Coordinates of C-alpha atoms in Angstrom, one line a residue:
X1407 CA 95.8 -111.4 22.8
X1408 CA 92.5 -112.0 21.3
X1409 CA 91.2 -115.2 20.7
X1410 CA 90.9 -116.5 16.7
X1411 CA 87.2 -117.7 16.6
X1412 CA 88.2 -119.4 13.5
X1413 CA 91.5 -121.1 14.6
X1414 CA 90.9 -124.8 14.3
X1415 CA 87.2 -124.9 12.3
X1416 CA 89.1 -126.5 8.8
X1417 CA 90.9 -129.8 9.7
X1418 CA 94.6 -129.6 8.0
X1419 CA 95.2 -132.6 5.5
X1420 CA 98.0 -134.7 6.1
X1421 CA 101.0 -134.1 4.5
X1422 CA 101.5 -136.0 0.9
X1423 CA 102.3 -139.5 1.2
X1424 CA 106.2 -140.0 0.3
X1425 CA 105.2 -142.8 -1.9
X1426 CA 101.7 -143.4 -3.4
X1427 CA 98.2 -141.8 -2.9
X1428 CA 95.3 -143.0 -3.5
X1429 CA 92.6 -140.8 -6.2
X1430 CA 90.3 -140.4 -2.9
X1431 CA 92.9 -138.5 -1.3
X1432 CA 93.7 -136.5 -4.3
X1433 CA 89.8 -135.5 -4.7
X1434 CA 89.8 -134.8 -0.9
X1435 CA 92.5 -132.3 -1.2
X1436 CA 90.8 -130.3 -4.4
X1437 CA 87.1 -130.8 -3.1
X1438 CA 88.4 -128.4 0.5
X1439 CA 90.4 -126.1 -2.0
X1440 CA 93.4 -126.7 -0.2
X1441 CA 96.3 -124.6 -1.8
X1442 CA 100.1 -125.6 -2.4
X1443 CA 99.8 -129.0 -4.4
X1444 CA 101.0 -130.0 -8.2
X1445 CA 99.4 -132.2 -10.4
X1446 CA 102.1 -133.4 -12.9
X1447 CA 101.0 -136.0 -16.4
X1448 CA 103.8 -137.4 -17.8
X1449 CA 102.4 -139.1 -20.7
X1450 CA 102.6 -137.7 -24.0
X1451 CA 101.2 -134.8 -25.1
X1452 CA 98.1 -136.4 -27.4
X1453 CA 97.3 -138.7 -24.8
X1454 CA 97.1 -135.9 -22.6
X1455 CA 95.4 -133.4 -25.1
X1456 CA 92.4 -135.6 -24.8
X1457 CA 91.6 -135.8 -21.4
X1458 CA 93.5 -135.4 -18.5
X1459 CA 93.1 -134.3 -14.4
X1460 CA 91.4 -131.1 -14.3
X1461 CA 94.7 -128.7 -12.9
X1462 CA 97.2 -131.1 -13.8
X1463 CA 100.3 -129.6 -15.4
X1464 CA 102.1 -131.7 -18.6
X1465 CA 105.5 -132.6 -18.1
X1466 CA 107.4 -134.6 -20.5
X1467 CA 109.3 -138.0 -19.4
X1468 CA 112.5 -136.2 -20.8
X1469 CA 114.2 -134.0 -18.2
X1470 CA 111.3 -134.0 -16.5
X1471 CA 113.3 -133.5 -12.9
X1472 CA 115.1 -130.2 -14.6
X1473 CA 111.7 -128.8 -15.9
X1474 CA 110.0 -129.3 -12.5
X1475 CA 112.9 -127.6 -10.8
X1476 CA 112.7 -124.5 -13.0
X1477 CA 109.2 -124.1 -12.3
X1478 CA 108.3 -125.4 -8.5
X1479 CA 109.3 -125.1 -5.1
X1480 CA 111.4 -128.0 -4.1
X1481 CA 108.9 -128.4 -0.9
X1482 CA 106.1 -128.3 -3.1
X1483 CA 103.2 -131.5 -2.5
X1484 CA 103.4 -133.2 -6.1
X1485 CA 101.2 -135.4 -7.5
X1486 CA 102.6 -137.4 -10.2
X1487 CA 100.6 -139.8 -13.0
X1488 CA 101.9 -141.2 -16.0
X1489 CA 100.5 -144.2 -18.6
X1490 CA 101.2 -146.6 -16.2
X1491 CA 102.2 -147.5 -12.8
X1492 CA 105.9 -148.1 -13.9
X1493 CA 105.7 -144.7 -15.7
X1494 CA 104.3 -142.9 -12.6
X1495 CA 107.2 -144.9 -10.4
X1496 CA 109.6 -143.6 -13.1
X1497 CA 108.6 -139.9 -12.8
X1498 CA 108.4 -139.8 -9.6
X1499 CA 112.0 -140.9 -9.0
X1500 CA 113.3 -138.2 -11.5
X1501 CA 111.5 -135.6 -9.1
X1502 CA 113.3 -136.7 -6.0
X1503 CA 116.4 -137.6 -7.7
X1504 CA 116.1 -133.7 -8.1
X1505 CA 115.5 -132.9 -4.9
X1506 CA 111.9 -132.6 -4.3
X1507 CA 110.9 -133.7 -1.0
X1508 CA 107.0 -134.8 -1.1
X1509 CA 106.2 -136.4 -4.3
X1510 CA 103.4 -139.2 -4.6
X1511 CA 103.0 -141.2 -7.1
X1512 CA 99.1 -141.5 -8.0
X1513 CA 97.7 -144.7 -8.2
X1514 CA 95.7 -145.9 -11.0
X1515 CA 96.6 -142.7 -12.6
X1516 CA 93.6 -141.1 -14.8
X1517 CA 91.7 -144.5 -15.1
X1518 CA 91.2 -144.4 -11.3
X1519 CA 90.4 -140.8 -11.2
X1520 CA 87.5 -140.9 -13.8
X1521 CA 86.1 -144.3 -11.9
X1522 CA 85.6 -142.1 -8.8
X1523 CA 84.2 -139.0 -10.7
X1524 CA 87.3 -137.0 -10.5
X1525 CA 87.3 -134.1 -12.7
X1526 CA 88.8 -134.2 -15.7
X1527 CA 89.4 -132.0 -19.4
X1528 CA 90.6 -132.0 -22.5
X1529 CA 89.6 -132.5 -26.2
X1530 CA 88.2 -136.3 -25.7
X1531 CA 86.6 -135.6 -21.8
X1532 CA 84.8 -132.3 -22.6
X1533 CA 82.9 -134.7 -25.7
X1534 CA 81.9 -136.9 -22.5
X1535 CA 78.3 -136.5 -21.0
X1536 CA 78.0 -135.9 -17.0
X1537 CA 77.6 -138.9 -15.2
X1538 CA 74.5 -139.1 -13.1
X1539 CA 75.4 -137.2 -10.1
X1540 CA 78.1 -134.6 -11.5
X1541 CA 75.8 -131.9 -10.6
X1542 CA 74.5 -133.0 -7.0
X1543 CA 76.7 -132.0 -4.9
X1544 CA 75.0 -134.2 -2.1
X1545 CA 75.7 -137.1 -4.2
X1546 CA 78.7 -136.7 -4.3
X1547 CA 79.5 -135.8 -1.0
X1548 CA 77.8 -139.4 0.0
X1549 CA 80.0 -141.0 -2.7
X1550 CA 83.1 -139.6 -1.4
X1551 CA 82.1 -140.2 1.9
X1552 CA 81.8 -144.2 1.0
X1553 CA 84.8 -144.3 -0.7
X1554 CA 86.7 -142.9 1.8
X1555 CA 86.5 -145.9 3.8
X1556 CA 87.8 -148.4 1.0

C-alpha cells in the first residue's frame, strides 16, 4: 500500500455550526474552495436582485423548507441569511423543521458580509467600486487573518 504524499496537506474545515456562523467563517470556507455548502437568501426577490452573496441561491420565505427539499441533499452544509436576524432564525427553522441536519443561520446577514469584503453581486453591487484591497490578494489574506481572531 503506497503512501498518499498528499494525504493530510489541506486542513478539513469543521463541520457547519448547528446554529449561527459568523461571515469569517463563511469567507473561510469559499476563500479554500471547499465543495458541498448552500448559500440560501430569503429576502425578497428585489432586495436580492440588487446585491446579494456571490453563490447564494434565492429562496422565498413561503415554503421555503419544501423548495429546499426538492433541490438539496438533506445533509447538505446550508448557510441561511435573510433581512434580519429574526428572518434568518425563521428560515433556518423551516429548513430543519424539514429535515435538514446542518443549517447555520448567518449572522449579520449581507451587511456583515460586505463589512469584511465578502464578495457580493447583483444589479446595485456590480455599480459599486472595489474597495482598496479587492485585488491584493495579500491584503486580504492579512485582513482575513486579523479577523479571524475577533
Amino acid at each position: 500500500m503506497a503512501n498518499n504524499p498528499i494525504e493530510n496537506i489541506i486542513p478539513s474545515q469543521p463541520p457547519v455550526d448547528q446554529k449561527k456562523s459568523d461571515v469569517h467563517v463563511l469567507k473561510s470556507r469559499l476563500e479554500w474552495g471547499e465543495p458541498a455548502f448552500t448559500i440560501i437568501d430569503v429576502r425578497d426577490r428585489q432586495t436580492y436582485n440588487e446585491g446579494h452573496i456571490m453563490g447564494a441561491l434565492p429562496m422565498s420565505m413561503d415554503g421555503l423548507g419544501d423548495a429546499a427539499a426538492q433541490s438539496l441533499a438533506k445533509s447538505r452544509d446550508i448557510y441561511v441569511y435573510g433581512a434580519s436576524d429574526a428572518d434568518t432564525t425563521q428560515a433556518a427553522q423551516a429548513l430543519r423543521s424539514k429535515g435538514f441536519e446542518n443549517v447555520s443561520e448567518l449572522k449579520g446577514g449581507l451587511g456583515a458580509w460586505k463589512a469584511i469584503g465578502g464578495p457580493t453581486e447583483g444589479i446595485v453591487e456590480s455599480r459599486t467600486p472595489a474597495g482598496k484591497d479587492d485585488y491584493n490578494v495579500i491584503d486580504r489574506m492579512k485582513d482575513q487573518a486579523a479577523n479571524m481572531d475577533k
